[in-house]
PDB file of C-alpha atoms in Angstrom:
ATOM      1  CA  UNK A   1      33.513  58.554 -96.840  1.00 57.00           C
ATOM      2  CA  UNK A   2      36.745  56.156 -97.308  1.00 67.00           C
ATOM      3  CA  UNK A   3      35.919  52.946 -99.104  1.00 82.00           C
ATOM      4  CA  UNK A   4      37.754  50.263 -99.544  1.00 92.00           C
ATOM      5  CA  UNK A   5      37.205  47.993-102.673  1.00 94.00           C
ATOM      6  CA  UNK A   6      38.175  44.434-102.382  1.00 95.00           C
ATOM      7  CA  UNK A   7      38.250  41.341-104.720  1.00 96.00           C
ATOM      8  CA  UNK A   8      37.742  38.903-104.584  1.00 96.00           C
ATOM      9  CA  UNK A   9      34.713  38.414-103.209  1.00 95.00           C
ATOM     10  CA  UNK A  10      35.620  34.855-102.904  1.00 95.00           C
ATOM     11  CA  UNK A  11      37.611  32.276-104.027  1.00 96.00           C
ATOM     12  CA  UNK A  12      37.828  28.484-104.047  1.00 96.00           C
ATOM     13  CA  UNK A  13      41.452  26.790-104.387  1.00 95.00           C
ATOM     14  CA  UNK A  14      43.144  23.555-104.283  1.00 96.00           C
ATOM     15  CA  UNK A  15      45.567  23.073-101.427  1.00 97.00           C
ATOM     16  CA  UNK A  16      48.798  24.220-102.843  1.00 97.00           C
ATOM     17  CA  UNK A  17      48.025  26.713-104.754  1.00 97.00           C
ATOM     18  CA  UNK A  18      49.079  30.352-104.557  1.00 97.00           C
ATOM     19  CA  UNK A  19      46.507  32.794-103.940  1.00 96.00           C
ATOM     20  CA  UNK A  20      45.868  36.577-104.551  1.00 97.00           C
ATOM     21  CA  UNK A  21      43.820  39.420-102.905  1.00 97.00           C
ATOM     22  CA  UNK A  22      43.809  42.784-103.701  1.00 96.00           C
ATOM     23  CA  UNK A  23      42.087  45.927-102.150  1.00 97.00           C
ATOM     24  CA  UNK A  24      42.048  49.665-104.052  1.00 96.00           C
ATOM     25  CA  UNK A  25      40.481  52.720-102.762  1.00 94.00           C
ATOM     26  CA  UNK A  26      39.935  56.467-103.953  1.00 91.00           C
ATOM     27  CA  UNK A  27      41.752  57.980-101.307  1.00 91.00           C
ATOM     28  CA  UNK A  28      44.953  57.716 -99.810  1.00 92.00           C
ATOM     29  CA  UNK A  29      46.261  55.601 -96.663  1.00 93.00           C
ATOM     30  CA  UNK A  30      49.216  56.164 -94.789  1.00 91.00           C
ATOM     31  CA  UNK A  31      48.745  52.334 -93.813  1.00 93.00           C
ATOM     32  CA  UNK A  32      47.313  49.264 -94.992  1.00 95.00           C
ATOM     33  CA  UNK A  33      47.058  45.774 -93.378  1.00 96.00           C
ATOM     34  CA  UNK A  34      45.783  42.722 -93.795  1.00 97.00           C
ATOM     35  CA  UNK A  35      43.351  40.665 -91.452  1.00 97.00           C
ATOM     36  CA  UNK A  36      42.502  37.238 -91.053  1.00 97.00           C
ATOM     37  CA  UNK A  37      38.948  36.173 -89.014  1.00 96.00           C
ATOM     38  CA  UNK A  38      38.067  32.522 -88.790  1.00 95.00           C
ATOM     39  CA  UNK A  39      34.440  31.825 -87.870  1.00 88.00           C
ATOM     40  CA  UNK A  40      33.182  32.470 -84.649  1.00 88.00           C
ATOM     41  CA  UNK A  41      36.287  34.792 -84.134  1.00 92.00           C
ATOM     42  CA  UNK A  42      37.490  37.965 -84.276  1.00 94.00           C
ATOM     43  CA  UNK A  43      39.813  39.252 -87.103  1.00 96.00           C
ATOM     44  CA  UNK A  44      43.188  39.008 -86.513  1.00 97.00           C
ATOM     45  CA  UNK A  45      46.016  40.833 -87.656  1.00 96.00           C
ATOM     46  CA  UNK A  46      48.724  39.042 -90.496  1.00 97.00           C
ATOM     47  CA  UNK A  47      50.635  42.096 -92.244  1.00 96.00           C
ATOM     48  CA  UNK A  48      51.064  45.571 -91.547  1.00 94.00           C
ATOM     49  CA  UNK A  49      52.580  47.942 -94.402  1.00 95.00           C
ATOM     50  CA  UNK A  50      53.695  52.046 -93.185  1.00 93.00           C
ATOM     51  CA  UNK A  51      55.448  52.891 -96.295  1.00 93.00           C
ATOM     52  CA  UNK A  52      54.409  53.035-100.153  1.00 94.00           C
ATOM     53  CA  UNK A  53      56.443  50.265-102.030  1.00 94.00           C
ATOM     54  CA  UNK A  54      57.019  48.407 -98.788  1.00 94.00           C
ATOM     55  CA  UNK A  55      56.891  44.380 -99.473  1.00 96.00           C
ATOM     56  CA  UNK A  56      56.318  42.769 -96.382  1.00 95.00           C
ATOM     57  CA  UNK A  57      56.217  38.912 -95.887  1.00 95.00           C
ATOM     58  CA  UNK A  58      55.294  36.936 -93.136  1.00 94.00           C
ATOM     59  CA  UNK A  59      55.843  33.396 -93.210  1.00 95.00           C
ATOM     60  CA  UNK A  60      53.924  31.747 -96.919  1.00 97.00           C
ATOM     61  CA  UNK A  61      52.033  36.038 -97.037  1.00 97.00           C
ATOM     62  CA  UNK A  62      53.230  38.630 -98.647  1.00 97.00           C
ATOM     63  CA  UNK A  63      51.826  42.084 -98.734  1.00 97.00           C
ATOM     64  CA  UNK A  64      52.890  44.876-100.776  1.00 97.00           C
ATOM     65  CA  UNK A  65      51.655  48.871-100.138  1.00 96.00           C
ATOM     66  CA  UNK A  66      50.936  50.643-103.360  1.00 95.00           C
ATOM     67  CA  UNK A  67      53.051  53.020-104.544  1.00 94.00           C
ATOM     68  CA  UNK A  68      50.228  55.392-105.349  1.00 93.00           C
ATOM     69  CA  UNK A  69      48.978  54.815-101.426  1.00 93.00           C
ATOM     70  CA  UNK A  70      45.595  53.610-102.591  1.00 94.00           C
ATOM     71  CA  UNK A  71      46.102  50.031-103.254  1.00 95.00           C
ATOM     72  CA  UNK A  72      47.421  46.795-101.805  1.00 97.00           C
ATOM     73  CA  UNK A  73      47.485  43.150-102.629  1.00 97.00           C
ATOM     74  CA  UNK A  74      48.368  40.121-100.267  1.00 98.00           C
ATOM     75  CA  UNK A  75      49.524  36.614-101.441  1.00 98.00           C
ATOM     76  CA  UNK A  76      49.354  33.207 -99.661  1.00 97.00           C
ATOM     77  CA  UNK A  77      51.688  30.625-101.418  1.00 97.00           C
ATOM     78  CA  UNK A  78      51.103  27.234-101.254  1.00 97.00           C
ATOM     79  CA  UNK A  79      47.848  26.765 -99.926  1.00 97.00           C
ATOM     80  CA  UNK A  80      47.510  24.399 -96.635  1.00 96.00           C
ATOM     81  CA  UNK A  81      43.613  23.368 -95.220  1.00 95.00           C
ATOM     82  CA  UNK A  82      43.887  25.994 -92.087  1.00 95.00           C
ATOM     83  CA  UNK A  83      44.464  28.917 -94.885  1.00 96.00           C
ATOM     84  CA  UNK A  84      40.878  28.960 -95.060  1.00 96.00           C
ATOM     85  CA  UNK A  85      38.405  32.456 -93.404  1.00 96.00           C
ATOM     86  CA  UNK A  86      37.852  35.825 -94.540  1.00 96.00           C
ATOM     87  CA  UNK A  87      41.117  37.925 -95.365  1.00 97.00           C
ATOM     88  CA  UNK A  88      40.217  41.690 -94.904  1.00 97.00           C
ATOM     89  CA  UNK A  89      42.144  44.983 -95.838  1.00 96.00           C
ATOM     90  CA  UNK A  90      42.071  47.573 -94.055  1.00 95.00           C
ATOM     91  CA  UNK A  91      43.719  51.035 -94.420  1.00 94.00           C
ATOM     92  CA  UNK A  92      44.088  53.670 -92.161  1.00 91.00           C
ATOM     93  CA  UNK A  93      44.409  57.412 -93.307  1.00 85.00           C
ATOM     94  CA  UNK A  94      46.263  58.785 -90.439  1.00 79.00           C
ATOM     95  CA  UNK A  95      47.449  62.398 -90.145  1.00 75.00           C
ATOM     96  CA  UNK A  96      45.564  62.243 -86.492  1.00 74.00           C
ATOM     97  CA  UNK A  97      42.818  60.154 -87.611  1.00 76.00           C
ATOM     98  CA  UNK A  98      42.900  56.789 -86.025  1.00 82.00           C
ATOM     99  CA  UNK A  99      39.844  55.184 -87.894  1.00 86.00           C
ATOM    100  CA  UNK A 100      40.423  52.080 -89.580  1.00 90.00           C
ATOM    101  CA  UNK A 101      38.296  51.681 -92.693  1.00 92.00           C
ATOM    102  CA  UNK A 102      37.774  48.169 -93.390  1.00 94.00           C
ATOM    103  CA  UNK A 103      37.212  45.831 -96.912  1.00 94.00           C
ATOM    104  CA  UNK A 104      34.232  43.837 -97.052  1.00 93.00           C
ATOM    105  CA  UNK A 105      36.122  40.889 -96.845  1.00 95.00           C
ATOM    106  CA  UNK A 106      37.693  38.093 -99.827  1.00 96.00           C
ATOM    107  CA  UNK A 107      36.510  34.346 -98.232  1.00 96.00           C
ATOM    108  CA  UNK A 108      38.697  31.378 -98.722  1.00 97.00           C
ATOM    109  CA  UNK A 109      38.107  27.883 -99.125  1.00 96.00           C
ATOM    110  CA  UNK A 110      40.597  25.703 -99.510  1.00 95.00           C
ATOM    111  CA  UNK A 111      40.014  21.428-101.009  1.00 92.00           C
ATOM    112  CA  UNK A 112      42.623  19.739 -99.700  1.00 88.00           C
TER     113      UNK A 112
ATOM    114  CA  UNK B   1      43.523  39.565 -69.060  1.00 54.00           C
ATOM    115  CA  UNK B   2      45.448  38.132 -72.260  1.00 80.00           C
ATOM    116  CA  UNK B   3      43.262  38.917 -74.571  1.00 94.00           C
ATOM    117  CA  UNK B   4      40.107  42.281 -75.246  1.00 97.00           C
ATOM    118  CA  UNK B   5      37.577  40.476 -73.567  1.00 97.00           C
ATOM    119  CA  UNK B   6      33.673  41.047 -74.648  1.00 98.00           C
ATOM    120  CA  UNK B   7      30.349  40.316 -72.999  1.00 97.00           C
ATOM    121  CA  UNK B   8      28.088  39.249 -73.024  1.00 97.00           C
ATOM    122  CA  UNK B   9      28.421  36.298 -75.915  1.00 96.00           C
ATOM    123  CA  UNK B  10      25.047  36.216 -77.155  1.00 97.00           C
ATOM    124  CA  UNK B  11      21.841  38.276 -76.230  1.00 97.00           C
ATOM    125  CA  UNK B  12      18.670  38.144 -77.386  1.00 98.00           C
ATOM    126  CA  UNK B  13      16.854  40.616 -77.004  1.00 97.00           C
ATOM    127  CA  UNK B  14      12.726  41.866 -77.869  1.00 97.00           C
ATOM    128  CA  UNK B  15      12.635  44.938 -80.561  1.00 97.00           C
ATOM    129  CA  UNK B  16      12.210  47.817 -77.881  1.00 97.00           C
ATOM    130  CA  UNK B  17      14.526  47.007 -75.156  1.00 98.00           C
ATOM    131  CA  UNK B  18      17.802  47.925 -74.618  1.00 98.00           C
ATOM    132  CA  UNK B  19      21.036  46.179 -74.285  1.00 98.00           C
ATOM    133  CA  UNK B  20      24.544  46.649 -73.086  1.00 98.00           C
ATOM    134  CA  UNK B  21      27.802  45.833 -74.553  1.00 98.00           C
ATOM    135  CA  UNK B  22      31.112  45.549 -72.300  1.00 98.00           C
ATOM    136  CA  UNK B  23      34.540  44.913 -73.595  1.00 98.00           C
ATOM    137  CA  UNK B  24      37.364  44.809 -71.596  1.00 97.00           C
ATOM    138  CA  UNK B  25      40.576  45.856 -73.955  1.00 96.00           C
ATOM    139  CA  UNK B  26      44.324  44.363 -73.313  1.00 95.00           C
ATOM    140  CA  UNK B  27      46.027  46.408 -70.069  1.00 93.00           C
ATOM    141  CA  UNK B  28      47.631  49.073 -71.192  1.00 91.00           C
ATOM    142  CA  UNK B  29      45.867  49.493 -74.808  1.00 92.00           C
ATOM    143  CA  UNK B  30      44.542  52.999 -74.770  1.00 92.00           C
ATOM    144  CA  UNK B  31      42.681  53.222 -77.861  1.00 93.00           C
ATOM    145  CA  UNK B  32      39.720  50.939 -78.020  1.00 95.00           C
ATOM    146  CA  UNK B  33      37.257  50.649 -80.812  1.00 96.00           C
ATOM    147  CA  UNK B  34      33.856  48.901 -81.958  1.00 97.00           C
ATOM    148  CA  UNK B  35      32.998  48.243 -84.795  1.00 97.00           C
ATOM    149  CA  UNK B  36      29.362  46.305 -86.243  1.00 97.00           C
ATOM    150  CA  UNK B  37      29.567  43.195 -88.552  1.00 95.00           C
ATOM    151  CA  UNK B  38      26.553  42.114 -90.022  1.00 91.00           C
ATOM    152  CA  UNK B  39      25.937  38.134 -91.470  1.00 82.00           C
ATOM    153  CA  UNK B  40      28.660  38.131 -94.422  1.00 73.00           C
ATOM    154  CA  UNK B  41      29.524  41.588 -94.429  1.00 79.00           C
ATOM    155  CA  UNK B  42      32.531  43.615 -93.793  1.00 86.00           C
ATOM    156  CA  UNK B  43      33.577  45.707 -90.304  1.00 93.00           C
ATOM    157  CA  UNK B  44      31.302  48.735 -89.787  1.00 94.00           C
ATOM    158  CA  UNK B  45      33.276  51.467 -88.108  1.00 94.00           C
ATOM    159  CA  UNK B  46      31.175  52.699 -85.221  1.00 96.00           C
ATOM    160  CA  UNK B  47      33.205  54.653 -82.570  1.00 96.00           C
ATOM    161  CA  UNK B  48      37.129  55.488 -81.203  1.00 93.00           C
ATOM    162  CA  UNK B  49      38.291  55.804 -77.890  1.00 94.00           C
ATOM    163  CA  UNK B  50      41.522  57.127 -76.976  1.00 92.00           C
ATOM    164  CA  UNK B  51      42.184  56.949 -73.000  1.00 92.00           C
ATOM    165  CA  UNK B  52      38.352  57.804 -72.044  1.00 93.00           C
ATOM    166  CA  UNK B  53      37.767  60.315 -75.353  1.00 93.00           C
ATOM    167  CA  UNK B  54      36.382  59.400 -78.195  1.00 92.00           C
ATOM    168  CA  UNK B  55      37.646  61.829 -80.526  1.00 89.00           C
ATOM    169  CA  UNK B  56      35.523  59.960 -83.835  1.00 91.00           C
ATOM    170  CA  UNK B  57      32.202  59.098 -83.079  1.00 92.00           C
ATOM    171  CA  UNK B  58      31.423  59.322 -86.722  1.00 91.00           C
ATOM    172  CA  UNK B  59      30.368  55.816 -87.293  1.00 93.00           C
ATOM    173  CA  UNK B  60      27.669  55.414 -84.572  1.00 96.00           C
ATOM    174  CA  UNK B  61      24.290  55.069 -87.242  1.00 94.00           C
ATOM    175  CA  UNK B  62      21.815  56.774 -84.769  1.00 95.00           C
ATOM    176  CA  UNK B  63      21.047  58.462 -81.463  1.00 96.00           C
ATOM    177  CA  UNK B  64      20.081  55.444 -80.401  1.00 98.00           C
ATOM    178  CA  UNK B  65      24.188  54.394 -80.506  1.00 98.00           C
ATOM    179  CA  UNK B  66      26.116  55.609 -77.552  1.00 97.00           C
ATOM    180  CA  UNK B  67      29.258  54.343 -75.939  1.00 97.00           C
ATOM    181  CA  UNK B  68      32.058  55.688 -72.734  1.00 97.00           C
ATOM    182  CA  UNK B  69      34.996  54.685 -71.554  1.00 96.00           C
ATOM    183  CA  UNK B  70      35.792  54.708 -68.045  1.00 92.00           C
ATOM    184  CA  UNK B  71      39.228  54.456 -66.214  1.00 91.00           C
ATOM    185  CA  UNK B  72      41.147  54.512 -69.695  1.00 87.00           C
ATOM    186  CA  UNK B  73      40.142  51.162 -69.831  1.00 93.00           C
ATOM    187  CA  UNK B  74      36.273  49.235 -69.787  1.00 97.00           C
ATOM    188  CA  UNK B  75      33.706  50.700 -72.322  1.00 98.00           C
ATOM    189  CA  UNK B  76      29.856  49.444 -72.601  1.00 98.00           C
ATOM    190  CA  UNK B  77      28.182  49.997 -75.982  1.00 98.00           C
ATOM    191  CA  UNK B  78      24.462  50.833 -75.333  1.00 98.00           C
ATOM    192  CA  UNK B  79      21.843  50.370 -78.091  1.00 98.00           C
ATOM    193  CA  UNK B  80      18.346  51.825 -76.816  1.00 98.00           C
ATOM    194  CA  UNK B  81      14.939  51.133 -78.616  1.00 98.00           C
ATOM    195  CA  UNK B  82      16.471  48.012 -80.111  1.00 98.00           C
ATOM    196  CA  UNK B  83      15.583  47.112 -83.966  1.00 97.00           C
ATOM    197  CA  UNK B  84      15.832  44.033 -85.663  1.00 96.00           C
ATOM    198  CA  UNK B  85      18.316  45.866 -88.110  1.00 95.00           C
ATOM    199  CA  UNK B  86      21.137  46.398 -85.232  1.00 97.00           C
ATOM    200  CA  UNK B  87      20.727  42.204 -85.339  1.00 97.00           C
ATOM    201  CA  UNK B  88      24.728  42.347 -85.814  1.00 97.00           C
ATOM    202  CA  UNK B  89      28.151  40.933 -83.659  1.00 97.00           C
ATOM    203  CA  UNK B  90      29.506  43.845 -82.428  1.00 98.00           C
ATOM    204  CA  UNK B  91      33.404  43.689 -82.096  1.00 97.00           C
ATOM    205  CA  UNK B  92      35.636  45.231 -79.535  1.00 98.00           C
ATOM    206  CA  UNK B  93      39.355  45.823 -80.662  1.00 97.00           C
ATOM    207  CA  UNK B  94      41.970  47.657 -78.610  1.00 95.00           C
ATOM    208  CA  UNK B  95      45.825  48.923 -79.470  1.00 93.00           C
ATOM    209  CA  UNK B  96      48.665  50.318 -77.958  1.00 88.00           C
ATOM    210  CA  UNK B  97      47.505  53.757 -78.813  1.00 75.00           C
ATOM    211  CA  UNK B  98      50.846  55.221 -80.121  1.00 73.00           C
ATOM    212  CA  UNK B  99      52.683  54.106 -83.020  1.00 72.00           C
ATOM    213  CA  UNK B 100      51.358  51.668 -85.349  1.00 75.00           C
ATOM    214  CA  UNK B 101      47.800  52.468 -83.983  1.00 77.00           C
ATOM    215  CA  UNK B 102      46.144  50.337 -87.119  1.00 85.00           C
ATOM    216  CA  UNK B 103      47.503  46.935 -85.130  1.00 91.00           C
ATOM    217  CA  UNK B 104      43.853  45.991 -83.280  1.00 94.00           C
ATOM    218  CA  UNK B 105      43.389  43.243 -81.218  1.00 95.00           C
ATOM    219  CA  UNK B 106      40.164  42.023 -81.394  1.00 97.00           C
ATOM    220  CA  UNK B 107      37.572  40.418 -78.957  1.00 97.00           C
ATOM    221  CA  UNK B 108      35.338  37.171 -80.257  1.00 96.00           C
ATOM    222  CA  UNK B 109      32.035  39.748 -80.150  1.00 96.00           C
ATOM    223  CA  UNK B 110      29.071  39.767 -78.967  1.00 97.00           C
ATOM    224  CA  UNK B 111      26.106  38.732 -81.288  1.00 97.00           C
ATOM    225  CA  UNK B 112      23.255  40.659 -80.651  1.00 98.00           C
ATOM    226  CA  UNK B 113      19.670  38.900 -81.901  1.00 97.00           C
ATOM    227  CA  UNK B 114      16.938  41.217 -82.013  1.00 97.00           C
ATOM    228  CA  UNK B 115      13.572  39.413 -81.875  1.00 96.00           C
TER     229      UNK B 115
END
């Protein structure tokens, strides 16, 4: 079946720094996006990407869809406290199936 | 309601027994999913509804796993002969159904403790 390979598994920053995730896969997506779940919570949704080479920010994220549809990366800049959770890809093959495969997950702590 | 609502919270529950698992999606989402999420891992894909269909099923790990939709809109996740390994929160999501489909909108789960 899909699978989606993320790293990192997790990471541990100092508030203001810049931060990178990336997820990469075997088979293609015709759409990645990126989740955010804090505990207790369910994930929710930061960045959606429809289109290979499509750069997509949102606020201090960026998100970029591979150009060979199997990979994506997201970037927070400048690290704040509340950046902290579990970022999670997710890619979605389409052509009339629906399923959203999900990454196992990159966790975040942030030292202020 | 605002938000996919899920119940219950928490249930614990005796290895044996079954449960129930309702979520209530956003009006008007037609596609609802659920997916498992064990301690620290990722989002299991279990099952897809679109209006009261479920056209992939694939994810549901055993006969045991069986969920419906009724009224395009409430569906109850039942989990018979309960194991200690379907100890899991079990999320709800819904989306608009059409378009950017991927775009869920999760519930807050329900964490299911199997004694």
């Amino acid at each position: 079946g899909q699978q989606l390979n993320q790293s990192p598994q997790s990471m541990f920053i100092q508030e203001g720094e810049d931060v990178s995730m990336n997820c990469t896969s075997s088979s293609i997506f015709n759409t990645w996006l990126w989740y955010k779940q804090d505990p207790g919570e369910g994930p929710v949704l930061l960045i959606a990407l429809y289109k290979a080479g499509e750069l997509t920010s949102n606020g201090r994220l960026t998100a970029q869809f591979g150009i060979t549809r199997k990979d994506s990366f997201l970037n927070i800049s400048a690290s704040i406290p509340s950046d902290v959770g579990i970022y999670f890809c997710a890619g979605q093959l389409g052509g009339g199936s629906e399923k959203l495969v999900f990454g196992k997950g990159t966790k975040l702590t942030v030292n202020p | 309601g605002a938000g996919v609502s899920q119940s219950p919270s928490n249930k614990v529950t005796e290895k044996g027994k079954d449960v129930e698992l309702r979520c209530d999606p956003i009006s008007g989402h037609t596609a609802l999913y659920w997916y498992r999420q064990s301690l620290g891992q990722g989002l299991e894909f279990l099952i897809y509804f679109q209006g009261n269909s479920a056209p992939d099923k694939s994810g549901l790990p055993s006969d045991r796993f069986s969920a419906e939709r009724t009224g395009g809109s409430v569906s109850t996740l039942t989990i018979q002969r309960t194991q200690q390994e379907d100890s899991a929160v079990y999320l709800c999501a819904s989306s608009l159904g059409t378009g950017h489909t991927g775009e869920l909108f999760f519930g807050e789960g329900s964490r299911l403790t199997v004694l």
